[in-house]
Coordinates of C-alpha atoms in Angstrom, one line a residue:
Chain A
M1407 CA 5.2 3.6 0.8
E1408 CA 1.9 3.5 2.5
K1409 CA 0.9 6.5 1.1
I1410 CA 1.9 6.1 -2.4
Y1411 CA 0.0 3.0 -2.6
I1412 CA -3.3 4.8 -0.9
K1413 CA -2.6 7.0 -3.4
E1414 CA -3.1 5.1 -5.9
L1415 CA -6.0 2.8 -4.2
W1416 CA -7.4 6.3 -4.8
S1417 CA -6.7 7.2 -8.4
F1418 CA -9.2 3.4 -8.7
R1419 CA -11.9 4.4 -6.3
E1420 CA -13.8 3.6 -9.5
L1421 CA -12.8 0.6 -9.7
L1422 CA -13.1 -0.3 -6.5
S1423 CA -17.2 0.6 -6.4
A1424 CA -17.3 -1.0 -9.8
L1425 CA -15.9 -4.3 -8.6
T1426 CA -17.8 -3.3 -5.2
I1427 CA -21.4 -3.0 -7.6
R1428 CA -20.6 -5.9 -9.4
E1429 CA -19.8 -8.4 -6.6
I1430 CA -23.7 -7.6 -5.2
K1431 CA -25.3 -7.9 -9.0
V1432 CA -23.5 -10.5 -9.6
R1433 CA -24.4 -12.2 -6.4
Y1434 CA -28.1 -12.1 -5.9
K1435 CA -28.4 -12.7 -10.3
Q1436 CA -30.5 -15.4 -10.7
T1437 CA -31.5 -15.7 -7.7
L1438 CA -35.7 -15.8 -6.7
L1439 CA -35.0 -13.9 -3.5
G1440 CA -32.5 -11.7 -4.5
A1441 CA -31.4 -9.4 -2.1
A1442 CA -33.8 -10.7 1.0
W1443 CA -30.2 -13.3 1.6
A1444 CA -28.6 -10.5 3.2
I1445 CA -31.8 -10.1 5.5
L1446 CA -33.0 -14.1 5.5
Q1447 CA -29.1 -15.0 6.6
P1448 CA -29.2 -13.2 9.7
A1449 CA -33.1 -13.8 10.0
S1450 CA -32.9 -17.0 10.7
L1451 CA -30.3 -18.1 11.9
T1452 CA -31.5 -15.9 15.1
I1453 CA -34.8 -18.5 15.2
I1454 CA -32.7 -21.3 15.1
F1455 CA -30.5 -19.7 17.6
T1456 CA -34.1 -18.0 20.2
I1457 CA -35.4 -22.1 20.2
V1458 CA -32.0 -23.8 20.4
F1459 CA -30.0 -21.6 23.2
G1460 CA -33.1 -19.5 24.6
I1461 CA -35.8 -22.1 24.2
F1462 CA -34.3 -24.8 25.2
L1463 CA -30.8 -24.9 26.4
K1464 CA -32.3 -21.4 28.9
V1465 CA -29.5 -19.2 27.9
S1466 CA -30.2 -15.9 29.9
S1467 CA -30.1 -13.1 27.7
G1468 CA -30.7 -10.3 30.7
A1469 CA -33.5 -7.6 30.5
L1470 CA -33.8 -8.4 26.6
P1471 CA -35.5 -10.9 24.9
Y1472 CA -33.3 -13.5 23.2
P1473 CA -34.2 -12.2 19.6
I1474 CA -33.0 -9.6 19.7
F1475 CA -30.3 -10.1 22.4
A1476 CA -29.5 -13.0 19.2
Y1477 CA -29.8 -10.5 16.2
S1478 CA -27.5 -7.6 17.7
A1479 CA -24.6 -9.7 17.3
L1480 CA -25.9 -12.2 14.4
L1481 CA -26.1 -8.5 12.5
P1482 CA -22.1 -7.5 13.2
W1483 CA -21.3 -11.7 13.1
T1484 CA -23.0 -12.0 9.7
F1485 CA -21.0 -8.5 8.1
F1486 CA -18.0 -10.1 9.8
S1487 CA -18.2 -13.9 8.2
N1488 CA -19.4 -12.6 4.9
A1489 CA -17.0 -10.7 4.4
V1490 CA -14.3 -12.9 5.2
T1491 CA -16.4 -15.9 2.9
F1492 CA -15.8 -13.8 -0.4
G1493 CA -12.7 -11.9 0.7
A1494 CA -10.7 -15.1 1.0
L1495 CA -12.1 -15.8 -2.2
S1496 CA -11.2 -12.8 -4.0
V1497 CA -8.1 -12.9 -5.5
V1498 CA -7.9 -16.3 -7.3
N1499 CA -11.4 -16.3 -8.0
N1500 CA -10.9 -13.0 -10.1
G1501 CA -7.7 -14.9 -11.4
S1502 CA -8.8 -14.0 -14.9
L1503 CA -8.4 -10.0 -14.4
V1504 CA -5.5 -10.8 -11.8
S1505 CA -3.3 -12.4 -14.5
K1506 CA -4.3 -9.9 -17.0
I1507 CA -5.5 -6.6 -15.8
Y1508 CA -3.2 -5.2 -14.4
F1509 CA -4.8 -3.1 -11.1
P1510 CA -3.8 -2.5 -7.1
R1511 CA -5.0 -5.9 -6.1
E1512 CA -6.4 -4.8 -3.2
V1513 CA -9.3 -3.1 -4.5
L1514 CA -10.5 -7.2 -4.3
P1515 CA -10.6 -8.0 -1.2
I1516 CA -12.3 -4.4 -0.3
S1517 CA -14.7 -4.8 -2.7
S1518 CA -15.4 -7.8 -1.1
V1519 CA -15.7 -6.1 2.4
G1520 CA -18.5 -3.5 0.3
A1521 CA -20.6 -6.1 -0.8
A1522 CA -20.5 -7.4 2.5
L1523 CA -21.4 -3.8 3.6
F1524 CA -24.2 -3.5 1.5
D1525 CA -25.2 -6.7 3.6
F1526 CA -24.8 -5.7 6.4
A1527 CA -27.0 -2.2 5.5
M1528 CA -29.7 -3.7 4.2
A1529 CA -30.3 -6.1 7.5
A1530 CA -29.7 -3.4 9.7
M1531 CA -32.8 -2.4 8.6
V1532 CA -34.9 -5.8 10.3
F1533 CA -32.6 -4.5 12.9
I1534 CA -34.4 -1.0 13.4
I1535 CA -37.7 -2.7 12.9
M1536 CA -36.9 -5.3 15.7
I1537 CA -36.1 -1.9 18.0
A1538 CA -39.3 -0.8 17.6
F1539 CA -41.2 -3.7 17.5
Y1540 CA -39.8 -4.5 20.4
K1541 CA -39.7 -0.9 22.3
V1542 CA -36.0 -1.2 23.4
S1543 CA -35.1 1.7 24.4
L1544 CA -31.7 3.5 22.9
T1545 CA -29.7 6.0 24.9
S1546 CA -26.8 8.3 23.8
N1547 CA -24.4 5.3 24.3
I1548 CA -25.3 4.4 20.7
V1549 CA -22.9 6.6 18.9
Y1550 CA -19.8 4.6 20.5
L1551 CA -20.7 2.1 17.0
F1552 CA -19.1 5.2 15.4
I1553 CA -16.5 3.5 16.7
I1554 CA -17.4 -0.1 16.6
I1555 CA -18.6 -0.5 13.4
P1556 CA -15.0 1.0 12.1
S1557 CA -13.3 -0.9 13.4
I1558 CA -14.9 -4.2 12.7
L1559 CA -14.5 -2.9 9.2
F1560 CA -10.9 -2.7 10.0
L1561 CA -10.2 -6.2 11.3
T1562 CA -12.4 -7.9 8.4
T1563 CA -10.3 -5.9 5.6
G1564 CA -7.2 -7.0 7.9
I1565 CA -8.1 -10.7 7.9
S1566 CA -10.3 -10.6 4.6
M1567 CA -6.4 -9.6 3.3
I1568 CA -4.1 -12.6 4.9
L1569 CA -6.5 -15.6 3.7
A1570 CA -6.7 -13.6 0.6
T1571 CA -3.3 -13.7 -0.3
L1572 CA -3.0 -17.4 2.0
N1573 CA -5.0 -18.8 -0.7
V1574 CA -3.6 -17.4 -3.8
L1575 CA -0.5 -20.0 -2.1
F1576 CA -1.6 -22.5 -1.0
R1577 CA -5.4 -23.3 -2.1
D1578 CA -6.4 -25.5 1.3
I1579 CA -6.6 -21.5 2.2
K1580 CA -10.6 -22.1 0.7
F1581 CA -11.9 -25.3 3.3
V1582 CA -10.0 -23.5 6.3
V1583 CA -11.6 -20.4 6.3
P1584 CA -15.6 -21.9 6.4
L1585 CA -14.8 -24.2 9.7
A1586 CA -12.4 -22.0 11.3
L1587 CA -15.5 -18.9 10.8
Q1588 CA -18.0 -22.6 12.5
I1589 CA -15.2 -22.3 15.5
W1590 CA -15.0 -18.6 15.6
L1591 CA -18.7 -17.9 15.7
Y1592 CA -19.2 -20.0 19.1
I1593 CA -15.7 -18.4 20.9
S1594 CA -17.6 -15.6 19.7
P1595 CA -20.8 -13.7 22.8
V1596 CA -23.0 -14.3 19.8
I1597 CA -25.0 -16.8 21.3
Y1598 CA -24.1 -15.9 25.0
S1599 CA -23.0 -12.9 26.9
F1600 CA -19.3 -11.9 28.1
D1601 CA -20.8 -11.9 31.7
Q1602 CA -21.1 -15.6 31.0
V1603 CA -17.8 -16.8 30.8
P1604 CA -16.5 -18.4 33.6
E1605 CA -13.9 -15.9 35.1
K1606 CA -10.9 -18.0 34.6
Y1607 CA -11.2 -18.3 31.0
K1608 CA -12.3 -14.5 30.7
V1609 CA -8.6 -14.2 29.7
F1610 CA -9.0 -15.7 26.4
I1611 CA -11.2 -12.8 25.3
F1612 CA -7.6 -10.9 24.3
L1613 CA -7.0 -13.1 22.0
N1614 CA -10.1 -12.9 19.8
P1615 CA -10.8 -9.0 19.1
L1616 CA -14.0 -9.7 17.9
T1617 CA -15.4 -10.8 21.3
G1618 CA -15.1 -6.5 22.4
L1619 CA -16.3 -5.5 19.9
I1620 CA -19.5 -8.2 19.5
Q1621 CA -20.2 -7.4 23.5
S1622 CA -19.6 -3.7 23.0
F1623 CA -21.9 -3.7 20.1
R1624 CA -24.9 -5.4 21.8
D1625 CA -24.1 -3.4 24.8
A1626 CA -24.1 0.4 22.7
S1627 CA -26.9 -0.8 20.6
V1628 CA -29.4 -2.8 22.6
Y1629 CA -28.5 -3.1 26.0
G1630 CA -28.4 1.1 26.0
K1631 CA -25.2 0.9 28.4
E1632 CA -21.1 1.7 28.3
P1633 CA -19.5 -0.4 26.6
P1634 CA -16.8 -2.3 28.7
V1635 CA -13.7 0.5 27.6
L1636 CA -11.0 -1.4 28.4
I1637 CA -11.6 -4.6 25.8
L1638 CA -13.0 -2.3 23.9
S1639 CA -10.0 0.1 23.1
Y1640 CA -8.0 -3.6 23.4
S1641 CA -9.9 -4.6 20.6
V1642 CA -10.1 -1.5 18.1
I1643 CA -5.9 -1.4 18.4
L1644 CA -5.4 -4.7 17.6
S1645 CA -8.2 -4.5 14.7
I1646 CA -6.1 -1.9 14.0
I1647 CA -2.7 -3.6 13.3
I1648 CA -4.1 -6.5 12.6
F1649 CA -5.1 -4.3 9.2
L1650 CA -2.1 -2.7 9.2
L1651 CA -0.9 -6.2 9.2
G1652 CA -2.7 -7.9 6.2
Y1653 CA -1.7 -4.8 4.1
W1654 CA 1.6 -4.9 3.7
F1655 CA 1.9 -8.9 4.2
F1656 CA -0.9 -8.6 0.9
K1657 CA 1.7 -5.7 -0.5
S1658 CA 4.5 -7.4 -0.4
K1659 CA 3.2 -11.3 -1.9
E1660 CA 1.1 -9.0 -4.3
R1661 CA 3.7 -8.8 -7.2
I1662 CA 3.7 -12.7 -7.3
F1663 CA -0.2 -13.5 -7.6
A1664 CA -0.2 -13.4 -11.0
D1665 CA 3.0 -16.2 -11.5
V1666 CA 0.7 -18.6 -9.2
L1667 CA -2.5 -18.0 -10.5
Chain B
M191 CA 12.8 6.6 -12.0
K192 CA 11.8 8.8 -14.4
S193 CA 14.8 11.3 -13.8
E194 CA 17.9 8.1 -15.6
T195 CA 15.5 8.2 -18.8
A196 CA 15.2 10.2 -21.9
G197 CA 12.1 12.3 -22.9
N198 CA 10.8 10.7 -26.3
K199 CA 11.1 7.0 -24.6
A200 CA 8.2 4.9 -23.9
I201 CA 9.5 1.4 -22.9
F202 CA 12.9 0.8 -22.2
F203 CA 14.3 -3.1 -21.0
S204 CA 17.2 -3.1 -20.0
N205 CA 18.9 -6.5 -19.0
V206 CA 15.5 -7.9 -17.9
T207 CA 15.5 -12.0 -17.1
K208 CA 12.3 -13.7 -15.9
T209 CA 11.8 -16.7 -14.0
Y210 CA 8.4 -18.6 -13.4
Y211 CA 8.4 -20.9 -11.0
T212 CA 6.9 -24.6 -11.8
S213 CA 4.8 -26.4 -9.2
K214 CA 4.3 -30.1 -10.2
G215 CA 2.1 -32.7 -8.2
K216 CA -1.2 -31.5 -6.0
Y217 CA 0.7 -30.1 -3.3
G218 CA 2.8 -27.8 -5.2
L219 CA 3.2 -24.5 -3.9
L220 CA 2.4 -25.9 0.2
R221 CA 5.6 -28.4 -0.5
D222 CA 7.8 -26.6 -2.6
T223 CA 7.7 -23.7 0.0
L224 CA 7.7 -26.5 3.1
G225 CA 10.7 -27.7 1.9
Q226 CA 12.4 -24.3 1.4
I227 CA 11.1 -24.1 5.3
L228 CA 12.2 -27.8 5.9
S229 CA 15.8 -27.8 4.2
P230 CA 17.6 -26.6 6.2
F231 CA 17.2 -28.8 8.8
F232 CA 17.7 -32.3 6.8
S233 CA 21.2 -31.8 5.4
G234 CA 22.1 -33.2 2.0
N235 CA 18.0 -34.0 0.8
R236 CA 18.4 -29.1 -0.5
H237 CA 15.2 -29.3 -2.5
V238 CA 15.1 -25.9 -4.6
R239 CA 12.1 -25.2 -7.0
P240 CA 11.8 -25.8 -10.4
T241 CA 11.7 -23.1 -12.0
V242 CA 11.5 -21.9 -15.8
L243 CA 13.5 -19.6 -17.8
A244 CA 10.9 -17.3 -19.8
L245 CA 13.3 -14.4 -20.5
K246 CA 17.5 -13.5 -20.2
N247 CA 18.7 -10.8 -20.2
V248 CA 16.8 -8.8 -22.5
S249 CA 17.1 -5.6 -23.6
F250 CA 15.7 -2.6 -25.8
N251 CA 14.3 1.0 -26.4
I252 CA 10.7 1.9 -27.7
K253 CA 10.5 5.2 -28.6
R254 CA 7.0 7.3 -28.1
G255 CA 5.1 6.4 -31.3
E256 CA 7.1 3.2 -32.9
T257 CA 4.5 1.1 -34.0
V258 CA 7.1 -2.4 -32.5
G259 CA 6.3 -5.8 -33.7
I260 CA 7.7 -9.5 -30.8
I261 CA 8.0 -12.5 -33.4
G262 CA 8.9 -16.2 -32.1
R263 CA 8.0 -19.2 -31.8
N264 CA 5.2 -20.3 -28.6
G265 CA 6.8 -19.9 -25.7
A266 CA 9.7 -17.7 -26.5
G267 CA 8.6 -15.3 -23.9
K268 CA 6.4 -12.9 -26.3
S269 CA 3.4 -12.4 -23.4
T270 CA 5.9 -12.3 -20.6
I271 CA 7.1 -9.0 -22.4
L272 CA 4.0 -8.2 -22.4
K273 CA 2.4 -9.2 -19.2
L274 CA 6.0 -6.9 -17.7
I275 CA 5.6 -3.7 -19.5
S276 CA 1.8 -3.9 -18.3
K277 CA 3.1 -4.7 -14.4
I278 CA 1.4 -7.7 -14.7
T279 CA 4.0 -9.7 -13.6
Y280 CA 7.8 -8.6 -11.9
P281 CA 11.3 -9.4 -13.4
N282 CA 13.4 -11.6 -11.2
S283 CA 16.5 -9.1 -12.2
G284 CA 17.6 -6.0 -14.7
K285 CA 14.8 -2.7 -15.2
I286 CA 11.8 -2.4 -16.7
F287 CA 10.5 1.6 -17.6
V288 CA 7.2 2.9 -18.9
D289 CA 5.9 6.2 -19.4
G290 CA 2.3 5.9 -20.3
K291 CA -1.1 4.8 -19.6
I292 CA -1.4 1.9 -20.8
G293 CA -3.7 -0.4 -22.5
A294 CA -4.0 -3.9 -23.2
F295 CA -6.2 -6.1 -26.0
I296 CA -5.1 -9.2 -24.2
E297 CA -6.6 -12.2 -24.3
L298 CA -10.0 -10.5 -24.9
G299 CA -12.6 -10.9 -22.5
A300 CA -10.6 -11.0 -19.9
G301 CA -12.2 -8.3 -17.7
L302 CA -16.2 -9.5 -19.1
H303 CA -18.8 -11.3 -16.1
H304 CA -21.0 -13.6 -18.5
E305 CA -23.9 -13.0 -15.4
L306 CA -23.5 -9.2 -16.8
T307 CA -25.9 -7.9 -19.4
G308 CA -24.3 -5.9 -22.0
R309 CA -24.4 -2.7 -21.0
E310 CA -23.1 -3.4 -17.4
N311 CA -19.8 -4.7 -18.9
I312 CA -19.2 -1.9 -21.2
Y313 CA -19.2 -0.2 -17.7
F314 CA -17.8 -2.1 -16.1
Y315 CA -14.4 -3.1 -18.3
G316 CA -14.1 0.5 -18.6
T317 CA -13.7 1.3 -15.9
I318 CA -11.2 -1.3 -15.5
L319 CA -9.3 -0.4 -18.2
G320 CA -8.5 3.0 -16.7
M321 CA -11.6 5.1 -17.7
K322 CA -14.1 7.0 -15.6
K323 CA -17.7 7.6 -15.7
K324 CA -18.8 10.0 -17.6
E325 CA -15.6 8.8 -20.3
I326 CA -17.6 5.4 -20.8
D327 CA -21.1 8.2 -20.8
R328 CA -19.4 9.7 -23.4
K329 CA -18.3 6.6 -25.8
F330 CA -21.4 4.5 -25.4
A331 CA -22.9 4.8 -28.2
E332 CA -19.6 4.9 -30.4
I333 CA -17.9 1.4 -28.3
V334 CA -21.8 -0.1 -28.9
D335 CA -21.6 0.5 -32.7
F336 CA -18.0 -0.3 -33.4
A337 CA -19.2 -4.0 -31.1
E338 CA -22.5 -4.2 -33.8
I339 CA -24.5 -5.0 -30.3
R340 CA -26.8 -2.8 -30.1
K341 CA -29.8 -5.2 -30.2
F342 CA -28.1 -7.4 -27.3
L343 CA -27.1 -4.4 -24.7
D344 CA -29.6 -5.5 -22.1
I345 CA -29.3 -9.0 -22.1
P346 CA -26.2 -11.3 -20.4
I347 CA -23.8 -12.1 -22.2
K348 CA -23.6 -15.7 -21.6
K349 CA -26.2 -14.9 -24.0
Y350 CA -24.2 -14.2 -26.6
S351 CA -21.5 -15.9 -28.9
S352 CA -18.5 -15.9 -28.7
G353 CA -17.5 -13.7 -32.0
M354 CA -20.2 -11.1 -29.6
Y355 CA -17.9 -12.0 -26.6
S356 CA -14.6 -10.8 -28.4
R357 CA -16.5 -7.4 -29.7
L358 CA -17.3 -6.5 -27.1
G359 CA -14.0 -7.3 -25.2
F360 CA -12.3 -5.2 -28.3
S361 CA -14.4 -2.1 -28.7
V362 CA -13.8 -1.2 -25.1
C363 CA -10.2 -1.2 -25.7
A364 CA -10.6 0.3 -28.3
F365 CA -11.9 3.0 -26.7
C366 CA -10.1 2.7 -23.5
N367 CA -7.5 5.7 -25.4
P368 CA -4.2 4.6 -23.9
D369 CA -1.0 6.6 -24.8
I370 CA 0.9 2.9 -25.7
L371 CA -0.8 -0.3 -26.6
L372 CA -0.9 -3.7 -25.7
V373 CA -1.8 -6.0 -28.8
D374 CA -1.6 -9.8 -27.8
E375 CA -2.9 -12.1 -31.0
V376 CA -6.1 -10.9 -30.6
L377 CA -7.0 -11.0 -34.8
A378 CA -6.9 -14.5 -33.5
V379 CA -10.7 -13.8 -32.9
G380 CA -13.7 -12.7 -35.1
D381 CA -15.2 -13.1 -38.3
I382 CA -13.3 -11.7 -41.5
N383 CA -15.0 -7.9 -41.4
F384 CA -13.8 -7.2 -38.0
Q385 CA -10.8 -8.7 -38.0
K386 CA -9.9 -5.7 -41.2
K387 CA -11.8 -3.7 -38.5
C388 CA -9.5 -4.3 -35.6
L389 CA -6.0 -3.8 -38.3
D390 CA -7.9 -0.8 -39.1
K391 CA -8.0 0.8 -36.1
M392 CA -5.1 -0.3 -34.6
A393 CA -3.3 1.8 -37.8
S394 CA -5.9 4.9 -36.8
F395 CA -4.1 4.1 -34.2
A396 CA -0.1 3.9 -34.5
R397 CA -0.6 6.9 -36.1
E398 CA 0.2 8.5 -32.9
K399 CA 0.8 6.4 -30.3
T400 CA 2.9 3.3 -29.4
I401 CA 2.0 0.3 -30.3
V402 CA 3.6 -3.6 -28.6
F403 CA 2.4 -6.4 -31.4
V404 CA 2.3 -9.3 -30.4
S405 CA 0.9 -12.2 -33.7
H406 CA 1.8 -15.4 -35.3
N407 CA 0.6 -13.5 -38.8
L408 CA 3.4 -11.9 -40.5
E409 CA 1.3 -9.9 -42.9
A410 CA -0.4 -7.6 -40.2
I411 CA 3.4 -7.9 -38.1
K412 CA 4.7 -6.2 -41.8
K413 CA 1.6 -4.3 -42.6
I414 CA 1.9 -2.2 -38.9
C415 CA 5.2 -2.3 -37.9
T416 CA 8.2 -0.2 -38.1
R417 CA 9.7 -2.8 -36.1
V418 CA 10.4 -6.2 -35.1
I419 CA 11.9 -8.5 -32.0
Y420 CA 12.3 -11.9 -32.8
L421 CA 12.4 -13.5 -29.6
E422 CA 14.0 -17.2 -29.6
N423 CA 14.0 -19.6 -26.3
G424 CA 13.7 -16.0 -23.9
R425 CA 16.6 -14.4 -25.3
I426 CA 16.4 -11.7 -28.0
A427 CA 17.5 -13.3 -31.3
K428 CA 17.2 -10.5 -33.7
M429 CA 16.0 -6.9 -34.1
G430 CA 15.4 -4.2 -36.6
N431 CA 13.4 -3.3 -39.6
T432 CA 10.7 -5.8 -40.3
L433 CA 10.9 -6.8 -43.3
K434 CA 14.5 -8.0 -42.3
V435 CA 14.2 -9.9 -39.4
V436 CA 10.1 -11.7 -40.0
N437 CA 12.5 -13.4 -43.3
Y438 CA 15.6 -14.1 -40.5
Y439 CA 12.9 -15.9 -39.0
I440 CA 10.9 -17.8 -42.0
K441 CA 14.4 -19.1 -42.3
R442 CA 14.8 -19.6 -38.9
S443 CA 11.9 -21.6 -38.5
K444 CA 12.7 -23.4 -41.8
E445 CA 16.4 -24.3 -40.3
V446 CA 14.7 -25.7 -37.3
I447 CA 11.9 -28.1 -39.2
N448 CA 14.9 -30.1 -41.3

C-alpha cells in the first residue's frame, strides 16, 4: 500500500514543487521586505532572548556568546514552528482545490514544510555569517547535521499531517496550534541548554522528540562536540515513527476531506 | 480492478450509493464525533449523525468516445457523480471504475490563486491538472490566445475581470488534453462569444474523447450529447436517447410545477 502512495506522490512531484514555489511566492508577495522576513523572525527573537535571558536573567550559554547560542537553536525551532503553523492549515486553506480537483492530498502539508525549508535555508545563511563573526571553530561533528536535519524534517512533516487532518475535522485546531507552539518553545532547549535542566526533570525529554534534535543541532554545529548519542538516536527513531503515524492517519482520513470541507 | 472490465469502457458505476454528513450548529463535527464516541455510555439516547442521500443505487456505463449528458433539478446528484468520477469523493457502497486521464472543467477558477499573475497561474493550474512543465511551455501561446489575456499576462489576476478569470481557467483546462472530460455548468460564464468558443472546443473534443457533461442548458445538451442520464432525487429516472430523455425531463418538470 505504501508503495502505491509513494509512486503516486512521485508522479505528482511537479505539483509538489509548484505548490511549494507558490506558497513561497504568495507568502512574500506585497510585503515590503519579502523573503527578508525569513531571516528577521529568528534574528529578532535572538536579539530579544539575548537581552532578556542572556543579559537580564544571565542564563548560561557555556563557552559561547549568548546570541549564537540562541540562534543555533532558534534556527531549527523557527523551521519547525513555521512549517507546523502553515502545515496545520494547509488542507483547510486550500479547501477550494481539495473539493474540486483530485490530487494526492499530502502534497499540501508537504509543500508547507517545503516552503518552511526555503526560509530555513535563508536563515541558515545568517547562521553561517554569525559563525564567521564569532569565530566559532567547526569540527567534524558537523556531519551529524546530516542525520539531525532529515529527522527534524520527518518529525515536522508527521506532525503537520496529523494537525492538518485534525484541523479539517475540528477547526479548533487552528487556535490550539499557536498556543501549543508557544508552550513547546519553552519545553525545548532553545533558551537554555539541556544540561541546565535539573536531573529529576530530565526524564521528560522522552516526551519531546524536539529536545534531542535541537540539543544535538546546537552541539554538533556551534559547540563542535558529539551530540548525546542515546538521546539523539531515540529522537531520530521517534521522529520516523511520528512521520509514519502522521502519514497513515492523513491517508486514512483523506477520503472524507472533500465531504467535510 | 482493471481485469474485470472490458477494453472500451471508460466509466463504470455499479450500484453506487453516496450519502453526505450534514452537521448542524457551530460545533458540527466535533459534537457529532463526541456524540458517537460517548453514546454507548449513555444508553437510550443514541446519537445518530444526520446524513443526506446524494445518490442511491446508481448504475451506468459510459463507453470510450461517448458524450453523455447528465440532467436533473438542483440537488439531484449530478455534481456528485462528477466528483465520484474524479475521485474527489468516494462512495459509501457500490463500485466505480474509471479508465483514463481525467480533466475536469468543474467550477472554473478553483485552481487559480488571485495573488499570482496570469502567467504564474497558467503554470500552476496546468500542473494541478497533471501537465508537465514542458507540456505547458509548448501550449503556452495557445492557452494565452484562447483566453484572450495576452495584454494582462504579468499582472496579478485579482485585477482581472470575472470574465477574464473564467476564460483563463477554461483555457488551461481545454489544453490539458485529458482522455475523459468532465464539464459542470461552465457555459454559464463568459460572454456569448466566449461561450460559443467553449462549445466549439468541446465539440471538437467530442470527436475523440469521452465527455460527461452536466448542464441545465438543454439546447447545449441536445447539440453535443450522444446519450443522456436524467437524475431525480439521487436515482436514475431515465437514461438513453438524448431527445427522448430531454423531452421526458421537460414533461416531468411541468408535472412537478402543476
